[in-house]
XYZ file of C-alpha atoms in Angstrom:
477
model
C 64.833 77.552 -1.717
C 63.510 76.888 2.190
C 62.654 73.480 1.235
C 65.716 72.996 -0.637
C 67.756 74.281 2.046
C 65.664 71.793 4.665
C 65.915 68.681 2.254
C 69.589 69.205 2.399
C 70.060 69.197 5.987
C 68.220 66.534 6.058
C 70.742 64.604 3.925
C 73.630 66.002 5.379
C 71.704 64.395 8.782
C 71.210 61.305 7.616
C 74.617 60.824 5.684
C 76.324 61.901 9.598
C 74.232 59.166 11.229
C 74.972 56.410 8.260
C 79.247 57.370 8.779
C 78.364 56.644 12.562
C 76.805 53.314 12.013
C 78.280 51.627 8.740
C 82.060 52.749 8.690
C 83.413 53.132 5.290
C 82.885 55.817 2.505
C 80.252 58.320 3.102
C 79.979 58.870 -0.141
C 79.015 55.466 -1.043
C 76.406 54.458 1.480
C 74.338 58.262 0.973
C 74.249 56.688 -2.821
C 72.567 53.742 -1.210
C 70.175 55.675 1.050
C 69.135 57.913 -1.813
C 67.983 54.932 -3.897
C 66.019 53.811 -1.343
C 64.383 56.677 -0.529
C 63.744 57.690 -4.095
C 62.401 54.174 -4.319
C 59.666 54.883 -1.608
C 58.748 58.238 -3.417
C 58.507 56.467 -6.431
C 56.215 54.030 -5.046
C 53.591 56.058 -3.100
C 52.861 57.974 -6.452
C 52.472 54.943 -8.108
C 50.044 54.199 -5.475
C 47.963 57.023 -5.553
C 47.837 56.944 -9.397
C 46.235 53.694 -9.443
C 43.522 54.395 -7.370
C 40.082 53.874 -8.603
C 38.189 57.164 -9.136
C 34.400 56.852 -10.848
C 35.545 56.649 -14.096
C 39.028 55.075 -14.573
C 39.910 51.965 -15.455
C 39.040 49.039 -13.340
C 41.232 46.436 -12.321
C 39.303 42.809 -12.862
C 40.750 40.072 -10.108
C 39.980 36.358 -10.124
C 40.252 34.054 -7.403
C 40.190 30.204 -7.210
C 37.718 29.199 -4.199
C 36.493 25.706 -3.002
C 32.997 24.761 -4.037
C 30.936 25.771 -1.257
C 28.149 27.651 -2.524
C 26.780 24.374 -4.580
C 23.239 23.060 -3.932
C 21.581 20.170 -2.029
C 19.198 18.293 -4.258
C 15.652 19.171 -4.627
C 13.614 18.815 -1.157
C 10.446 16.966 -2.506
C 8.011 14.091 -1.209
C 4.328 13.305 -1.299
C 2.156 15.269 1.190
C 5.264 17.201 2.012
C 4.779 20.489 2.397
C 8.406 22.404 2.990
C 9.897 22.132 -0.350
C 13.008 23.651 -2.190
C 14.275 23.170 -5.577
C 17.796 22.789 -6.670
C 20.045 25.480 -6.286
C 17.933 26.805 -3.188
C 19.600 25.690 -0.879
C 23.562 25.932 0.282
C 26.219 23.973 2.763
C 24.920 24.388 6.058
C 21.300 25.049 5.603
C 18.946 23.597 8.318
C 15.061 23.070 7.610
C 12.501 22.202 9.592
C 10.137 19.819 7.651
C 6.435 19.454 7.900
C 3.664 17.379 6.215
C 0.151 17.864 4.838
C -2.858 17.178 6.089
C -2.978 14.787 9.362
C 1.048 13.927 8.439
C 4.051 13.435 10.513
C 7.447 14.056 8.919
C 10.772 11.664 9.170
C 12.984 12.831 10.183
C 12.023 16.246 11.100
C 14.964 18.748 10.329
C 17.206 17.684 7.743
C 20.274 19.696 7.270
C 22.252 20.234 3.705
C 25.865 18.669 4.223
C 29.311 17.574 1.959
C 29.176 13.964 1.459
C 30.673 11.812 3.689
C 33.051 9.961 0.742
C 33.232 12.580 -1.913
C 32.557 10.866 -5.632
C 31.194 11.917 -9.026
C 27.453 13.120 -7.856
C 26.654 16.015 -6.259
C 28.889 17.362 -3.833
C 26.240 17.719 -1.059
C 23.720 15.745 0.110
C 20.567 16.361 2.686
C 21.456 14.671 6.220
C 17.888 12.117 5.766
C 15.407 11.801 3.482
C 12.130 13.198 4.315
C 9.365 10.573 4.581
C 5.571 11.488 5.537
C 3.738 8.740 7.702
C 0.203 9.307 9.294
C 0.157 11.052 12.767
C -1.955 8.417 14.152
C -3.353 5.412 12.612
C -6.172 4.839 15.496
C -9.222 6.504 13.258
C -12.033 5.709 11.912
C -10.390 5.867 7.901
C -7.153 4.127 8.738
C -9.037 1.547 10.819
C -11.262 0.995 7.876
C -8.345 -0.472 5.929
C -6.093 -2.020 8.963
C -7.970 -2.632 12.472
C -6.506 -2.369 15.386
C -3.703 -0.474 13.860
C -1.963 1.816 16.379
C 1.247 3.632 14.879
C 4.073 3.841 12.801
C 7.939 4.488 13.165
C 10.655 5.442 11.121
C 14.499 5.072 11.154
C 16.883 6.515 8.337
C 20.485 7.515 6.916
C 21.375 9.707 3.837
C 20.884 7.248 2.431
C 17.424 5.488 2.619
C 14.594 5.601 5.124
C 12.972 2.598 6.524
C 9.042 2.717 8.552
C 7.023 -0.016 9.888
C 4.139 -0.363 11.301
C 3.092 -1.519 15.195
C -0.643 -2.726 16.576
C -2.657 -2.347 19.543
C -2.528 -4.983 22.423
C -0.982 -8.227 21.429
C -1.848 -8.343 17.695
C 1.396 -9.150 15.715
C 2.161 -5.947 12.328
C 2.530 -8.022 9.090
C 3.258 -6.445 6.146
C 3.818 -7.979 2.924
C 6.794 -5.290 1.960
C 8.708 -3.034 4.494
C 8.631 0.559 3.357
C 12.033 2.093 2.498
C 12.774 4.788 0.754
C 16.076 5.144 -1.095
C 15.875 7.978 -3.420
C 13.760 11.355 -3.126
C 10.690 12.455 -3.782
C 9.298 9.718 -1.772
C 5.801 8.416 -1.516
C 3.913 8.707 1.491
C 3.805 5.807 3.965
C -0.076 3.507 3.601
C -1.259 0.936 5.066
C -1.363 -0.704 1.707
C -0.800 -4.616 2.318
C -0.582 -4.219 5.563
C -2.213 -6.113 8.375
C -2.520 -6.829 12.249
C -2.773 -10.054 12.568
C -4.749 -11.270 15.861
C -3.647 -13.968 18.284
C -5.258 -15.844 21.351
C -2.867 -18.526 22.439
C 0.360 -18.046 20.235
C 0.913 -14.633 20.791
C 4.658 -14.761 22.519
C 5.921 -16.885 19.488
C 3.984 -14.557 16.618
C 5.326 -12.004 18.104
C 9.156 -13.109 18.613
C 8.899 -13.032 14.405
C 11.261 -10.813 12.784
C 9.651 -8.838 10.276
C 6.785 -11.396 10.068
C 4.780 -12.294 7.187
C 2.079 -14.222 6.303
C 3.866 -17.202 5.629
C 5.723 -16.809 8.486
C 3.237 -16.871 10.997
C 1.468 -19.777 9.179
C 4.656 -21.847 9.831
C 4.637 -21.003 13.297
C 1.326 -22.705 13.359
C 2.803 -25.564 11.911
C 0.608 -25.297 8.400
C 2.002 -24.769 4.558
C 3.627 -21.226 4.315
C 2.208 -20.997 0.797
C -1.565 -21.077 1.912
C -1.890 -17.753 3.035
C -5.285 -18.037 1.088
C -7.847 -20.867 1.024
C -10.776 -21.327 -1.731
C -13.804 -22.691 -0.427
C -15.717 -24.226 -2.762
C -18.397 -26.846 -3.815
C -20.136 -28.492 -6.487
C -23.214 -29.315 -4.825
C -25.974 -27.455 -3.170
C -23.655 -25.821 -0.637
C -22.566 -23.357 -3.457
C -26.309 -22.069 -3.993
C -27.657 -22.046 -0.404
C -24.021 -21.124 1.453
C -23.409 -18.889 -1.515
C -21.669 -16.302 0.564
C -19.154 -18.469 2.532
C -17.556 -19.745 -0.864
C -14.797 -18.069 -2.521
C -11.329 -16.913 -1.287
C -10.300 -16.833 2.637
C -7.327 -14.725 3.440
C -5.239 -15.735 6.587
C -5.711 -12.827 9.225
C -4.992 -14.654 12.732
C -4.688 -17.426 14.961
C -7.256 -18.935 17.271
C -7.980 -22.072 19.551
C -3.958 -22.187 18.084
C -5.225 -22.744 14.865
C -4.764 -20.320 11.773
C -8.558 -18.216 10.733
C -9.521 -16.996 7.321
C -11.692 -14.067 6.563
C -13.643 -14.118 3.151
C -12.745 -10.071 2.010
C -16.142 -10.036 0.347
C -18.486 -10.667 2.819
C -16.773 -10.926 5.888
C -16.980 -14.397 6.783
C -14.587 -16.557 8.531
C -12.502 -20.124 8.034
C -11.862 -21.196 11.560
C -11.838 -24.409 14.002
C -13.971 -24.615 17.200
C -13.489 -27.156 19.878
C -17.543 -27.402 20.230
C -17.130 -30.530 17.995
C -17.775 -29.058 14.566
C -13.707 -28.442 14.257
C -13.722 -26.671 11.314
C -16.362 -23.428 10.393
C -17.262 -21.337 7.498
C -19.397 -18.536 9.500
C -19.806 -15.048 10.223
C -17.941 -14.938 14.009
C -14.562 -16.687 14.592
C -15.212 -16.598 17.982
C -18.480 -18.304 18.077
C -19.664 -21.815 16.425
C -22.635 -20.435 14.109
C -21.681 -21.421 10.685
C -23.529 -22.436 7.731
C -20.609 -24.584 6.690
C -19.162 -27.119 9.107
C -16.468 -30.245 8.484
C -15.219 -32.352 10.866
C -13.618 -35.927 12.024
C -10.391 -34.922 10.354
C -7.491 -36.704 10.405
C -5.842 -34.037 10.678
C -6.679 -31.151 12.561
C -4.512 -28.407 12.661
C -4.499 -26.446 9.387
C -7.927 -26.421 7.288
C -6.024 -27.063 3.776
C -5.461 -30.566 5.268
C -8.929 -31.568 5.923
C -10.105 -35.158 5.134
C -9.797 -38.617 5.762
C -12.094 -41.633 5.875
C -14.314 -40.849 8.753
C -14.710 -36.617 7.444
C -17.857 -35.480 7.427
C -18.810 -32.259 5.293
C -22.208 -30.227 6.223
C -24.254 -27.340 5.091
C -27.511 -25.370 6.047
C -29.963 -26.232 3.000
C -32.396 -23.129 3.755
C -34.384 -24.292 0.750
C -36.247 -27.073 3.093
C -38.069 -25.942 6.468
C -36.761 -27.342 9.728
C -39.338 -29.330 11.295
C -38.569 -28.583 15.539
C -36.395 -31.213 16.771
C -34.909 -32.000 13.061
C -31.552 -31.273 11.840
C -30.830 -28.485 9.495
C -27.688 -29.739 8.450
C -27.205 -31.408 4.815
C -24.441 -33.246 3.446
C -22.547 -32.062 0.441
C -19.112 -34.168 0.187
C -18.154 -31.685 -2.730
C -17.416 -28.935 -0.020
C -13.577 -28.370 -0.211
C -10.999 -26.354 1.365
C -8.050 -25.746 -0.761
C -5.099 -23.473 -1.375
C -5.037 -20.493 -3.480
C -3.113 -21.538 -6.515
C -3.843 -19.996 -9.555
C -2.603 -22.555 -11.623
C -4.437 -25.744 -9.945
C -8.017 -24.169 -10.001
C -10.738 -23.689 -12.748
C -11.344 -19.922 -12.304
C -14.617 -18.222 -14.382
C -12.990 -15.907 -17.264
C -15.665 -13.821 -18.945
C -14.335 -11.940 -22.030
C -17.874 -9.922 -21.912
C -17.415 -6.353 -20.779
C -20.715 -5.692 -20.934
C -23.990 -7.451 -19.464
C -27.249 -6.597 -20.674
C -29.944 -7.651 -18.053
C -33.729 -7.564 -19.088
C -36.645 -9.539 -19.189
C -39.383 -10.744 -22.079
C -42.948 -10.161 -22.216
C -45.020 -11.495 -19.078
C -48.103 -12.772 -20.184
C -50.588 -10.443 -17.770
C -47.714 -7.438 -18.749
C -46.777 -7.143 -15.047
C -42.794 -7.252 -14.495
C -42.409 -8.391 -10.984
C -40.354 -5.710 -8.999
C -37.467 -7.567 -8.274
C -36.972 -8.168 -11.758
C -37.214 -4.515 -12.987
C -35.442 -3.492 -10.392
C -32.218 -5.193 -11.590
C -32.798 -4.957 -14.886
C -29.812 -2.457 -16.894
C -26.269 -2.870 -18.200
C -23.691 -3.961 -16.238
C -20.145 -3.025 -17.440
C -17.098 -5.306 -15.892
C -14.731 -3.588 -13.402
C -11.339 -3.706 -15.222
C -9.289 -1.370 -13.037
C -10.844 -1.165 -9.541
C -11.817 -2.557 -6.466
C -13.573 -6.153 -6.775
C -13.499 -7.366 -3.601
C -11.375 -10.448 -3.810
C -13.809 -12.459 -6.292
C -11.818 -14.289 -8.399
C -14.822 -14.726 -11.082
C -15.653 -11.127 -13.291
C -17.483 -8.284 -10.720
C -19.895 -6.627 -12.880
C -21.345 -3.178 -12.035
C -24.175 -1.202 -13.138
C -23.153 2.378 -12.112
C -26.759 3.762 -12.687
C -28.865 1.662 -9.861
C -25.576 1.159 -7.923
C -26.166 -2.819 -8.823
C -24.064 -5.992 -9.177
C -24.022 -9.112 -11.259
C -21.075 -11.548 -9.644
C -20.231 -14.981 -8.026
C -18.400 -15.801 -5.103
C -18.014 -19.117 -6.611
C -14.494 -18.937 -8.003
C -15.580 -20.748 -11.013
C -18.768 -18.914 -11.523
C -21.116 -22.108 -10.373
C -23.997 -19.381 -9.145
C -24.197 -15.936 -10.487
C -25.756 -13.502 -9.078
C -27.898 -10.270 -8.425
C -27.398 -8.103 -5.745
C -27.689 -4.405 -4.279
C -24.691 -5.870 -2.284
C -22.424 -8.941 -2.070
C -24.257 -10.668 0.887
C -27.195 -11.095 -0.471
C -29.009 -13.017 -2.658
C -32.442 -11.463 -4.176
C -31.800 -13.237 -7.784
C -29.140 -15.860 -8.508
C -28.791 -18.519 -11.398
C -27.231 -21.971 -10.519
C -25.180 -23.471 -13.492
C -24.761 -27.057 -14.086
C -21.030 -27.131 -13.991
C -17.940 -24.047 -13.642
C -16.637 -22.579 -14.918
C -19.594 -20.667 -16.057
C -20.004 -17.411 -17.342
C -23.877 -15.417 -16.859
C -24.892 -16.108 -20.494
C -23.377 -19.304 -20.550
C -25.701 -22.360 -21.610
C -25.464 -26.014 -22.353
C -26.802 -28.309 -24.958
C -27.690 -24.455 -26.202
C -29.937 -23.871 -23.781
C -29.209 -21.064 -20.443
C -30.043 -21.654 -17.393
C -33.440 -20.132 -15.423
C -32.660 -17.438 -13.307
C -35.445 -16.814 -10.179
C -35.541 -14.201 -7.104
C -36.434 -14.381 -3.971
C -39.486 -14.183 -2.515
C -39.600 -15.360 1.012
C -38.557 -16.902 4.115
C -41.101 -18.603 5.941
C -41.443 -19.399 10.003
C -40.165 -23.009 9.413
C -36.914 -21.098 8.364
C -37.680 -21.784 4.790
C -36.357 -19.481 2.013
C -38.686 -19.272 -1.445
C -37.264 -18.401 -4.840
C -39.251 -17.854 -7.891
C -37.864 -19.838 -10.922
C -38.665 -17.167 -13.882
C -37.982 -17.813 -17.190
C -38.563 -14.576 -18.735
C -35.364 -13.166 -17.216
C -32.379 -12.773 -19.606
C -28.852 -11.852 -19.678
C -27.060 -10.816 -22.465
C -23.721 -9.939 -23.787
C -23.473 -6.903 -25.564
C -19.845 -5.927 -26.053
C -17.173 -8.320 -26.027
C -13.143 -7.328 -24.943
C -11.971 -8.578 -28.255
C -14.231 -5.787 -29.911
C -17.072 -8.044 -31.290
């Protein structure tokens, strides 16, 4: 009844102080007040009722956000070793990047960001894409594939990454492709096809190249951009006694202004000398020792261009001692210098995959060493390394052996526990030639080498009782 009393002064109050400030009917505006506070009572119980409390009902909400919880794509690359797959990653997200092994990462935080021009794809994107590249390319292994090599630098967007490579001193980075990488993972950067090219006298202008090539830096030397390798070959006696500097010359440098050639095989060199020999097959670029010389060229700026009436083409015939104050030189005007095209030279192809070496009954029974010694099976490298011979490499993987020709047409096979030298050998009549192949059905006597004497003089041992055979064929037979 207290409370009654109380809420009714309370009224009464409030009804005075509405008459005071809205004139008109009392009775009218304490209607209008009483709503309104009834309203408000109303409400807060409302309030309260709806409250969760453990087990009541619960109210579900849904809200319509912007995307900003999606994923970058997967963070992947060869020899990279911070990784993340999709859906690991979120707007915003910096990482720090690193590399296997002795491996430098480009660039080397990437950071997981909206597109620049929103489209269809993903809505984020990383800021670069990661790239390894060696630390340093001055070692012994990367040295082993690209001397003189020094480092390597990269530039990118979101979009691709782009790396070349830079030398030591004044030697001039050629590569035969630019690395770029548009799309992740990405391979590692090698030094695959890649080169540093030396230079003695044309450095400035090698250098001032754009993204040089082979081709290029031939033209700057004023010779045929597409002889970025030269075959040198012969028909004559220069093929069996020079063996080694026949074959295919790749371009790797410029000296005495002139281009030089480097035989991948055996490491000899193509190059001109101003000693009077002009143009060298021999093992030092810089020095005129050569077992294969031509000279009184018309011409005498690129070797593919060799010739002319007066030419005169040489080689070291070790077959015949040199008597002192006698030349050693021999002429052989089937020694040529040409370029590598495919399609204008006879090239040995052997559809044998497998070589069977051996030898037939010596009359005493006693095989001569060097003839059981490369006796076996040699099996023809398909998918591997052979060295830049253009004829079939064959290999026998047991004694670590091979049966090959640097002759591009096969003109002299041989022997060898390595490709510079010659302990047996075959010479063919003509290329291209193939080890079992014969004429007028007859093969060819292989010998080995027994000798050099003090005159100079190398011996071989003609021996009929060696054989080669073919004993599988690549069409199955």
């Amino acid at each position: 009844m207290v409370s009654f009393q109380r809420m009714k002064e309370d009224f009464d109050d409030i009804s005075n102080q509405v008459s005071r400030k809205f004139p008109g009917r009392p009775v009218f505006w304490l209607v209008v007040v009483s709503v309104i506070f009834l309203l408000v009572i109303l409400g807060i119980g409302i309030g309260y009722g709806s409250a969760p409390s453990g087990k009541k009902n619960e109210v579900l909400f849904q809200y319509w956000i912007t995307n900003l919880s999606a994923s970058c794509p997967p963070l992947h690359g060869e020899k990279l070793a911070t990784t993340l797959e999709a859906g690991q990653s979120f707007e915003g997200l910096s990482v720090d990047l690193q590399c296997k092994g002795d491996y430098t990462p480009f660039p080397l935080q990437v950071r997981c960001q909206r597109k620049q021009v929103f489209d269809n794809s993903d809505v984020l994107e990383w800021s670069g894409i990661p790239v390894c590249y060696p630390s340093k390319l001055v070692t012994p292994e990367h040295w082993s594939r690209v001397k003189l090599a020094r480092s390597v630098s990269c530039t990118g967007t979101t979009q691709s990454t782009k790396c070349e490579m830079h030398c030591i001193q004044d030697y001039v980075a050629v590569e035969k492709e630019k690395y770029e990488c548009t799309e992740m993972p990405c391979r590692a950067w090698s030094t695959d096809e890649k080169d540093c090219f030396f230079c003695d006298q044309n450095c400035t202008q090698m250098a001032e190249t754009n993204d040089p090539r082979p081709e290029d830096l031939l033209e700057k030397l004023s010779c045929d951009r597409d002889c970025t390798s030269i075959v040198v070959g012969s028909e004559g006696k220069a093929a069996v006694w020079q063996n080694k500097r026949t074959g295919v010359f790749t371009f790797i440098g410029e000296h005495n202004g002139r281009p030089v050639y480097m035989n991948n095989a055996t490491g000899e060199h193509l190059y001109y000398t101003f000693t009077g020999a002009e143009w060298l097959v021999g093992p030092d670029y810089r020095k005129p020792h050569a077992g294969i010389q031509v000279f009184k060229n018309s011409d005498k700026i690129c070797p593919e261009r060799h010739g002319g009436e007066n030419v005169t083409k040489l080689y070291i015939d070790s077959s015949k001692p040199v008597p002192l104050g006698e030349s050693m030189w021999q002429n052989d005007t089937t020694i040529t210098f040409k370029c590598y095209k495919p399609q204008d030279l006879t090239i040995a192809k052997c559809d044998c995959t497998k070589y069977k070496v051996y030898n037939t009954v010596y009359h005493n029974d006693t095989v001569p060493s060097q003839v059981e010694y490369f006796s076996g099976v040699y099996r023809k490298v398909e998918d591997g390394d052979t060295f830049g011979l253009q004829a079939p490499l064959y290999i026998n993987e047991e004694k670590d052996l091979y049966l090959f020709s640097h002759h591009i047409g096969g003109k002299v096979w041989q022997l060898s526990d390595k490709l510079t030298t010659t302990p047996v050998r075959a010479e063919f009549p003509s290329s291209p030639s193939c080890p079992d192949s014969e004429t007028n059905g007859l093969g060819v006597t292989w010998e080995w080498y027994n000798v050099t004497t003090a005159a100079g003089q190398q011996q071989y041992v003609p021996d009929e009782h060696i054989k080669v055979r073919c004993i599988s064929h690549s069409h199955g037979a």
